[in-house]
Amino acid sequence: MIAAIRISQTGGPDVLKLETFDPGPPKAGEVRVRHRAIGVNFIDIYHRTGLYKLPLPTGLGLEAAGEVEAVGPGVSRFNAGDRVVYASGPIGAYAESSNVPADRAVAIPEGIAFDIAAAVLLKGLTAHYLLRRTYPVKPGQTILFHAAAGGVGVIAVQWAKRLGASVIGTVGSDSKVEIARSLGCDHVIVPARENIANRVREITGGKGVPVAYDSIGRDTFMATLDSLAPLGLFVSFGNASGPVPPFDGALLAQKGSLFFTRPTLMHYVTTADELDAGAGELFDLIRRGDIRIKPPRRFPLAQAADAHRALESRQTTGSLVLVP
Ligand code: NDP
């Protein structure tokens, strides 16, 4: 039997309950991972509130790092004792251990601690596909990245700077401005007291940006549209403030023949090769110190609700992990 956080109804953080259950042995193609650190991601909040629907009751969480403690039939990718991290489920990472398809996990290189691996894989793979594949950022371009001091933001801002971009970041409060600057943001906007689109126009000499990465959703939708240069790309990859409202496609024409995409990591990492390539690049950048990751804020597994409260009330910067 193992302890796990599970929900039997959607709602606020109080629906997260610590329970015990038997996950059984790993099936063919699976490994059992004994978790040492569990990544907390905003998508876990969407699952908890029901914005993204899951069949109930269910576990929660997509990401964890730990040791392989048992190997199912047919697995050659890992052996017992290997250090691994996974970031695309199956749902239920908020637990002492989990059975995971071996081809969804990657080896953790030497020199990367479990809590760092659990803090960066999902968010780093996201930064990778956003900046390298959804819109390949080129040197000298100015880009807009919202929630620049958040989990994905901390990695994406540093990665964009490595790619030679100039970065305009937004943060929710003055206390996060210095953090965004220390990551490399060339300009930091605090939307609570500044007009995002006006500032972006000012910074870009009236042109607007060729790409804007928006994970805030409802609250920033219009401002992000108004920040784009003609033919610019709106990358809507999250809904921290609520989903983007339905809109008329003609709006994209009016605002400058804009493009709009709503990507999700799952479609960018469909094979073990894609996973290994993205993770390899991410871990190399971290090991070389080109992307600096502070030790994540830690919460005991049993206090997952507190981690959710901190994340959804915008009190956090960087990543959070749960520790079983
Ligand atoms: P973050 O650590 O970035 O936390 C979310 C941040 O959003 C907050 O810190 C806050 O920063 C900002 N925010 C703005 N408005 C609100 C609001 N009303 N309520 C809460 N937060 C708000 O989380 P993650 O790094 O886990 O994820 C970042 C975003 O990326 C999420 O929207 C997530 O869903 C999305 N995502 C999408 C993926 C995809 O493939 N599509 C994959 C991974 C993540 P501030 O106070 O500075 O504004």
CSV table of C-alpha atoms and ligand atoms in Angstrom, one decimal:
chain,number,residue,atom,x,y,z
A,1,MET,CA,0.0,0.0,0.0
A,2,ILE,CA,1.2,3.5,-0.7
A,3,ALA,CA,0.0,7.0,0.3
A,4,ALA,CA,-1.4,9.2,-2.4
A,5,ILE,CA,-3.3,12.4,-2.8
A,6,ARG,CA,-6.6,11.7,-4.5
A,7,ILE,CA,-9.8,13.6,-5.2
A,8,SER,CA,-13.4,12.2,-5.4
A,9,GLN,CA,-14.9,15.6,-6.3
A,10,THR,CA,-13.7,18.7,-8.0
A,11,GLY,CA,-13.3,22.0,-6.2
A,12,GLY,CA,-11.0,24.0,-4.0
A,13,PRO,CA,-7.7,22.8,-2.4
A,14,ASP,CA,-9.7,21.0,0.4
A,15,VAL,CA,-10.8,18.3,-2.0
A,16,LEU,CA,-7.3,16.9,-2.0
A,17,LYS,CA,-7.2,14.0,0.4
A,18,LEU,CA,-4.4,11.7,1.5
A,19,GLU,CA,-5.4,8.1,1.0
A,20,THR,CA,-3.7,4.8,0.8
A,21,PHE,CA,-4.1,2.4,-2.1
A,22,ASP,CA,-2.4,-0.5,-3.9
A,23,PRO,CA,-1.1,0.4,-7.3
A,24,GLY,CA,-0.2,-3.3,-8.0
A,25,PRO,CA,3.0,-4.4,-9.8
A,26,PRO,CA,4.1,-2.6,-13.0
A,27,LYS,CA,2.5,-4.0,-16.1
A,28,ALA,CA,4.2,-4.8,-19.4
A,29,GLY,CA,6.2,-1.8,-20.6
A,30,GLU,CA,5.9,-0.1,-17.2
A,31,VAL,CA,8.4,0.7,-14.4
A,32,ARG,CA,7.5,1.5,-10.8
A,33,VAL,CA,9.1,4.7,-9.7
A,34,ARG,CA,9.7,5.4,-6.0
A,35,HIS,CA,9.1,9.2,-5.9
A,36,ARG,CA,11.7,11.5,-4.3
A,37,ALA,CA,10.2,14.7,-5.5
A,38,ILE,CA,6.9,15.4,-7.3
A,39,GLY,CA,6.5,18.4,-9.7
A,40,VAL,CA,3.5,20.7,-9.0
A,41,ASN,CA,2.1,22.2,-12.2
A,42,PHE,CA,-0.7,24.6,-12.9
A,43,ILE,CA,-2.5,21.9,-14.9
A,44,ASP,CA,-2.9,20.0,-11.6
A,45,ILE,CA,-5.1,23.0,-10.5
A,46,TYR,CA,-7.2,22.8,-13.7
A,47,HIS,CA,-7.7,19.0,-13.0
A,48,ARG,CA,-8.6,19.7,-9.4
A,49,THR,CA,-11.1,22.4,-10.2
A,50,GLY,CA,-12.6,20.5,-13.1
A,51,LEU,CA,-11.6,23.1,-15.8
A,52,TYR,CA,-9.9,20.0,-17.4
A,53,LYS,CA,-12.2,17.1,-16.8
A,54,LEU,CA,-10.9,13.7,-15.4
A,55,PRO,CA,-13.0,10.7,-14.5
A,56,LEU,CA,-13.5,10.6,-10.7
A,57,PRO,CA,-12.2,9.5,-8.3
A,58,THR,CA,-8.7,10.1,-9.4
A,59,GLY,CA,-5.2,10.7,-8.4
A,60,LEU,CA,-3.5,14.0,-9.4
A,61,GLY,CA,-0.2,15.1,-10.8
A,62,LEU,CA,1.8,14.3,-14.0
A,63,GLU,CA,5.4,14.7,-13.0
A,64,ALA,CA,7.8,13.1,-10.5
A,65,ALA,CA,11.5,12.0,-10.1
A,66,GLY,CA,12.8,9.1,-8.2
A,67,GLU,CA,14.3,5.6,-8.5
A,68,VAL,CA,13.1,2.7,-10.5
A,69,GLU,CA,12.2,0.0,-7.9
A,70,ALA,CA,10.5,-2.6,-10.2
A,71,VAL,CA,10.5,-3.3,-13.9
A,72,GLY,CA,7.5,-4.8,-15.8
A,73,PRO,CA,7.8,-7.4,-18.5
A,74,GLY,CA,9.4,-6.3,-21.7
A,75,VAL,CA,11.2,-3.2,-20.4
A,76,SER,CA,14.8,-2.7,-21.6
A,77,ARG,CA,15.0,1.1,-21.2
A,78,PHE,CA,15.6,1.0,-17.5
A,79,ASN,CA,16.9,-1.2,-14.7
A,80,ALA,CA,16.0,-1.2,-11.0
A,81,GLY,CA,17.9,1.5,-9.2
A,82,ASP,CA,18.0,3.9,-12.2
A,83,ARG,CA,17.3,7.6,-11.5
A,84,VAL,CA,14.4,8.7,-13.7
A,85,VAL,CA,11.9,11.6,-14.1
A,86,TYR,CA,8.7,11.7,-16.0
A,87,ALA,CA,6.3,14.6,-16.9
A,88,SER,CA,3.4,13.3,-18.9
A,89,GLY,CA,1.7,11.1,-16.3
A,90,PRO,CA,-0.2,8.8,-16.1
A,91,ILE,CA,-2.2,11.0,-13.7
A,92,GLY,CA,-1.3,10.1,-10.1
A,93,ALA,CA,2.2,11.5,-9.5
A,94,TYR,CA,1.0,12.9,-6.1
A,95,ALA,CA,1.9,9.6,-4.5
A,96,GLU,CA,4.8,7.8,-2.9
A,97,SER,CA,5.3,5.8,-6.1
A,98,SER,CA,3.7,5.2,-9.4
A,99,ASN,CA,3.7,2.8,-12.3
A,100,VAL,CA,4.7,4.6,-15.5
A,101,PRO,CA,5.3,3.6,-19.1
A,102,ALA,CA,9.0,3.3,-19.4
A,103,ASP,CA,9.1,5.2,-22.7
A,104,ARG,CA,7.5,8.3,-20.9
A,105,ALA,CA,10.4,8.5,-18.4
A,106,VAL,CA,13.9,9.8,-19.0
A,107,ALA,CA,17.2,9.1,-17.1
A,108,ILE,CA,18.3,11.9,-14.8
A,109,PRO,CA,21.9,12.8,-15.7
A,110,GLU,CA,24.5,12.9,-12.9
A,111,GLY,CA,24.7,16.2,-11.2
A,112,ILE,CA,20.9,16.9,-11.3
A,113,ALA,CA,19.2,16.3,-8.0
A,114,PHE,CA,15.7,14.7,-7.8
A,115,ASP,CA,14.0,18.0,-6.8
A,116,ILE,CA,15.6,19.9,-9.7
A,117,ALA,CA,14.5,17.2,-12.1
A,118,ALA,CA,11.0,17.2,-10.9
A,119,ALA,CA,11.0,21.0,-10.9
A,120,VAL,CA,12.1,21.4,-14.5
A,121,LEU,CA,11.0,18.5,-16.8
A,122,LEU,CA,7.4,19.4,-17.6
A,123,LYS,CA,8.1,23.2,-17.6
A,124,GLY,CA,11.4,22.9,-19.4
A,125,LEU,CA,10.0,20.7,-22.2
A,126,THR,CA,7.2,23.3,-22.5
A,127,ALA,CA,9.7,26.2,-22.8
A,128,HIS,CA,11.6,24.1,-25.4
A,129,TYR,CA,8.7,23.4,-27.7
A,130,LEU,CA,7.3,27.0,-27.3
A,131,LEU,CA,10.5,28.7,-28.2
A,132,ARG,CA,12.1,26.2,-30.6
A,133,ARG,CA,9.1,24.7,-32.4
A,134,THR,CA,5.8,26.5,-32.0
A,135,TYR,CA,7.6,29.7,-33.0
A,136,PRO,CA,11.3,29.3,-33.5
A,137,VAL,CA,12.7,32.5,-31.8
A,138,LYS,CA,15.5,34.2,-33.7
A,139,PRO,CA,18.4,36.4,-32.5
A,140,GLY,CA,17.4,40.0,-32.3
A,141,GLN,CA,13.7,39.5,-32.1
A,142,THR,CA,11.7,41.0,-29.2
A,143,ILE,CA,9.2,38.6,-27.7
A,144,LEU,CA,6.5,39.0,-25.0
A,145,PHE,CA,6.3,36.3,-22.3
A,146,HIS,CA,3.6,36.5,-19.6
A,147,ALA,CA,4.1,35.1,-16.0
A,148,ALA,CA,7.9,35.5,-16.6
A,149,ALA,CA,8.8,34.7,-12.9
A,150,GLY,CA,6.6,31.6,-12.8
A,151,GLY,CA,7.6,27.9,-13.2
A,152,VAL,CA,7.6,27.9,-17.0
A,153,GLY,CA,8.6,31.6,-17.2
A,154,VAL,CA,11.9,31.2,-15.2
A,155,ILE,CA,13.1,28.6,-17.7
A,156,ALA,CA,11.6,30.2,-20.9
A,157,VAL,CA,13.0,33.6,-20.2
A,158,GLN,CA,16.6,32.3,-19.7
A,159,TRP,CA,16.2,30.0,-22.8
A,160,ALA,CA,14.9,32.9,-25.0
A,161,LYS,CA,17.9,35.0,-23.9
A,162,ARG,CA,20.2,32.1,-24.9
A,163,LEU,CA,18.5,32.2,-28.3
A,164,GLY,CA,19.4,35.8,-28.6
A,165,ALA,CA,16.0,37.3,-28.1
A,166,SER,CA,15.1,40.5,-26.3
A,167,VAL,CA,12.4,39.6,-23.7
A,168,ILE,CA,9.5,41.6,-22.4
A,169,GLY,CA,8.1,39.8,-19.4
A,170,THR,CA,5.0,40.4,-17.4
A,171,VAL,CA,4.8,39.8,-13.6
A,172,GLY,CA,1.9,40.1,-11.2
A,173,SER,CA,3.5,42.3,-8.6
A,174,ASP,CA,6.4,44.6,-7.9
A,175,SER,CA,8.1,42.0,-5.7
A,176,LYS,CA,8.6,39.8,-8.8
A,177,VAL,CA,10.2,42.5,-11.0
A,178,GLU,CA,13.7,42.0,-9.8
A,179,ILE,CA,13.4,38.2,-10.2
A,180,ALA,CA,12.3,38.7,-13.8
A,181,ARG,CA,15.2,41.0,-14.5
A,182,SER,CA,17.7,38.6,-12.9
A,183,LEU,CA,16.5,35.9,-15.3
A,184,GLY,CA,17.4,38.2,-18.2
A,185,CYS,CA,14.1,40.1,-19.0
A,186,ASP,CA,15.1,43.3,-20.9
A,187,HIS,CA,11.8,44.9,-19.9
A,188,VAL,CA,9.3,44.0,-17.2
A,189,ILE,CA,5.7,45.0,-17.2
A,190,VAL,CA,3.4,44.9,-14.1
A,191,PRO,CA,-0.1,44.8,-15.6
A,192,ALA,CA,-1.7,45.8,-12.3
A,193,ARG,CA,-0.3,49.4,-12.9
A,194,GLU,CA,0.8,49.5,-16.5
A,195,ASN,CA,-1.1,49.0,-19.9
A,196,ILE,CA,0.6,46.0,-21.4
A,197,ALA,CA,-0.1,46.8,-25.1
A,198,ASN,CA,0.9,50.5,-24.7
A,199,ARG,CA,4.2,49.5,-23.0
A,200,VAL,CA,4.9,46.9,-25.7
A,201,ARG,CA,4.3,49.4,-28.5
A,202,GLU,CA,6.6,51.9,-26.7
A,203,ILE,CA,9.4,49.4,-26.3
A,204,THR,CA,9.2,48.2,-29.9
A,205,GLY,CA,9.0,51.6,-31.5
A,206,GLY,CA,5.3,51.1,-32.3
A,207,LYS,CA,5.8,47.8,-34.2
A,208,GLY,CA,4.6,45.3,-31.7
A,209,VAL,CA,6.1,41.8,-31.2
A,210,PRO,CA,6.3,39.0,-33.7
A,211,VAL,CA,5.2,36.4,-31.1
A,212,ALA,CA,3.5,36.6,-27.7
A,213,TYR,CA,3.4,33.6,-25.3
A,214,ASP,CA,0.3,33.9,-23.1
A,215,SER,CA,-0.5,31.4,-20.3
A,216,ILE,CA,-2.7,33.8,-18.4
A,217,GLY,CA,-5.8,33.4,-20.7
A,218,ARG,CA,-8.9,35.5,-20.0
A,219,ASP,CA,-7.3,38.5,-18.3
A,220,THR,CA,-4.6,39.2,-20.9
A,221,PHE,CA,-6.3,38.0,-24.1
A,222,MET,CA,-7.1,41.5,-25.6
A,223,ALA,CA,-3.8,43.0,-24.4
A,224,THR,CA,-1.8,40.2,-25.9
A,225,LEU,CA,-3.6,40.6,-29.3
A,226,ASP,CA,-3.0,44.3,-29.2
A,227,SER,CA,0.7,43.7,-28.5
A,228,LEU,CA,1.4,41.8,-31.7
A,229,ALA,CA,2.9,43.1,-34.9
A,230,PRO,CA,1.0,42.4,-38.2
A,231,LEU,CA,1.2,38.7,-39.1
A,232,GLY,CA,2.3,38.0,-35.5
A,233,LEU,CA,1.7,34.8,-33.7
A,234,PHE,CA,-0.5,34.5,-30.5
A,235,VAL,CA,0.6,31.4,-28.6
A,236,SER,CA,-2.1,30.7,-26.1
A,237,PHE,CA,-0.8,27.9,-23.9
A,238,GLY,CA,-2.6,28.3,-20.6
A,239,ASN,CA,-5.5,29.7,-18.6
A,240,ALA,CA,-4.2,30.7,-15.1
A,241,SER,CA,-6.9,33.5,-14.9
A,242,GLY,CA,-9.6,31.5,-16.7
A,243,PRO,CA,-10.1,30.3,-20.3
A,244,VAL,CA,-9.8,32.7,-23.3
A,245,PRO,CA,-13.4,33.6,-24.2
A,246,PRO,CA,-14.8,32.5,-27.6
A,247,PHE,CA,-13.9,35.0,-30.2
A,248,ASP,CA,-14.6,35.8,-33.8
A,249,GLY,CA,-11.9,34.9,-36.2
A,250,ALA,CA,-12.3,38.3,-38.0
A,251,LEU,CA,-10.7,39.8,-34.9
A,252,LEU,CA,-7.4,38.3,-36.0
A,253,ALA,CA,-7.8,40.1,-39.4
A,254,GLN,CA,-8.7,43.4,-37.8
A,255,LYS,CA,-5.7,43.3,-35.5
A,256,GLY,CA,-3.2,42.6,-38.3
A,257,SER,CA,-3.8,39.2,-40.0
A,258,LEU,CA,-2.6,37.6,-36.9
A,259,PHE,CA,-2.1,33.8,-36.3
A,260,PHE,CA,-3.4,32.1,-33.2
A,261,THR,CA,-2.4,28.7,-31.8
A,262,ARG,CA,-3.4,26.8,-28.7
A,263,PRO,CA,-0.7,24.2,-28.2
A,264,THR,CA,-0.2,21.5,-25.6
A,265,LEU,CA,3.0,19.7,-24.6
A,266,MET,CA,1.4,16.2,-25.2
A,267,HIS,CA,1.3,16.8,-29.0
A,268,TYR,CA,5.0,17.9,-29.1
A,269,VAL,CA,6.3,14.9,-27.2
A,270,THR,CA,4.8,11.8,-28.8
A,271,THR,CA,7.8,9.5,-28.9
A,272,ALA,CA,10.6,8.5,-26.6
A,273,ASP,CA,13.0,10.0,-29.1
A,274,GLU,CA,11.3,13.4,-29.0
A,275,LEU,CA,11.2,13.1,-25.2
A,276,ASP,CA,14.9,12.2,-24.9
A,277,ALA,CA,15.9,15.0,-27.3
A,278,GLY,CA,14.0,17.8,-25.5
A,279,ALA,CA,15.1,16.5,-22.0
A,280,GLY,CA,18.7,16.1,-23.1
A,281,GLU,CA,18.9,19.7,-24.4
A,282,LEU,CA,17.2,21.0,-21.2
A,283,PHE,CA,19.5,19.1,-18.8
A,284,ASP,CA,22.6,20.1,-20.8
A,285,LEU,CA,21.7,23.8,-20.5
A,286,ILE,CA,21.1,23.3,-16.7
A,287,ARG,CA,24.4,21.4,-16.2
A,288,ARG,CA,26.4,24.0,-18.1
A,289,GLY,CA,24.8,26.7,-16.0
A,290,ASP,CA,23.2,28.4,-19.0
A,291,ILE,CA,19.8,27.9,-17.4
A,292,ARG,CA,20.0,28.4,-13.6
A,293,ILE,CA,17.4,26.7,-11.5
A,294,LYS,CA,17.0,27.6,-7.8
A,295,PRO,CA,16.1,24.7,-5.5
A,296,PRO,CA,12.3,24.6,-5.7
A,297,ARG,CA,10.0,25.4,-2.8
A,298,ARG,CA,9.2,22.1,-1.1
A,299,PHE,CA,5.9,20.9,0.6
A,300,PRO,CA,5.3,17.6,2.2
A,301,LEU,CA,3.1,15.4,0.0
A,302,ALA,CA,0.4,15.5,2.7
A,303,GLN,CA,0.3,19.3,2.4
A,304,ALA,CA,-0.4,19.3,-1.4
A,305,ALA,CA,-3.4,21.6,-0.7
A,306,ASP,CA,-1.0,24.3,0.7
A,307,ALA,CA,1.1,24.1,-2.5
A,308,HIS,CA,-2.0,24.6,-4.6
A,309,ARG,CA,-3.1,27.6,-2.4
A,310,ALA,CA,0.3,29.2,-2.9
A,311,LEU,CA,0.4,28.6,-6.6
A,312,GLU,CA,-3.1,29.8,-7.4
A,313,SER,CA,-2.8,32.9,-5.2
A,314,ARG,CA,0.2,34.0,-7.3
A,315,GLN,CA,2.5,33.9,-4.2
A,316,THR,CA,5.1,31.7,-5.9
A,317,THR,CA,8.0,32.2,-8.2
A,318,GLY,CA,9.8,29.3,-10.0
A,319,SER,CA,8.7,25.8,-9.3
A,320,LEU,CA,7.2,23.9,-6.4
A,321,VAL,CA,7.7,20.2,-5.5
A,322,LEU,CA,6.0,17.8,-3.1
A,323,VAL,CA,8.1,15.5,-1.1
A,324,PRO,CA,6.7,12.1,0.0
B,1,NDP,P1,3.3,29.4,-12.8
B,1,NDP,O1,4.3,29.1,-11.7
B,1,NDP,O2,3.7,30.2,-13.9
B,1,NDP,O3,2.0,30.0,-12.1
B,1,NDP,C1,1.1,30.7,-12.8
B,1,NDP,C2,1.3,32.2,-12.8
B,1,NDP,O4,0.3,32.8,-13.6
B,1,NDP,C3,1.2,32.8,-11.5
B,1,NDP,O5,2.4,32.7,-10.7
B,1,NDP,C4,0.9,34.3,-11.8
B,1,NDP,O6,2.1,35.0,-12.1
B,1,NDP,C5,0.2,34.1,-13.2
B,1,NDP,N1,-1.2,34.5,-13.1
B,1,NDP,C6,-1.7,35.6,-13.7
B,1,NDP,N2,-3.0,35.7,-13.4
B,1,NDP,C7,-3.3,34.7,-12.6
B,1,NDP,C8,-4.5,34.3,-11.9
B,1,NDP,N3,-5.7,35.0,-12.0
B,1,NDP,N4,-4.4,33.3,-11.0
B,1,NDP,C9,-3.3,32.6,-10.9
B,1,NDP,N5,-2.1,32.9,-11.5
B,1,NDP,C10,-2.1,33.9,-12.4
B,1,NDP,O7,2.6,28.0,-13.3
B,1,NDP,P2,3.3,26.9,-14.2
B,1,NDP,O8,4.7,27.2,-14.5
B,1,NDP,O9,2.9,25.5,-13.7
B,1,NDP,O10,2.5,27.0,-15.6
B,1,NDP,C11,2.5,28.3,-16.2
B,1,NDP,C12,1.4,28.3,-17.3
B,1,NDP,O11,1.7,27.5,-18.4
B,1,NDP,C13,0.0,27.8,-16.8
B,1,NDP,O12,-1.0,28.6,-17.3
B,1,NDP,C14,0.0,26.4,-17.3
B,1,NDP,O13,-1.3,25.9,-17.5
B,1,NDP,C15,0.7,26.6,-18.7
B,1,NDP,N6,1.3,25.4,-19.2
B,1,NDP,C16,0.9,25.0,-20.4
B,1,NDP,C17,1.5,23.9,-21.0
B,1,NDP,C18,1.1,23.5,-22.4
B,1,NDP,O14,1.7,22.7,-23.0
B,1,NDP,N7,0.0,24.1,-23.0
B,1,NDP,C19,2.5,23.1,-20.3
B,1,NDP,C20,2.9,23.6,-19.1
B,1,NDP,C21,2.3,24.7,-18.5
B,1,NDP,P3,2.1,36.6,-11.9
B,1,NDP,O15,1.5,36.8,-10.5
B,1,NDP,O16,3.5,37.0,-12.0
B,1,NDP,O17,1.2,37.2,-13.0
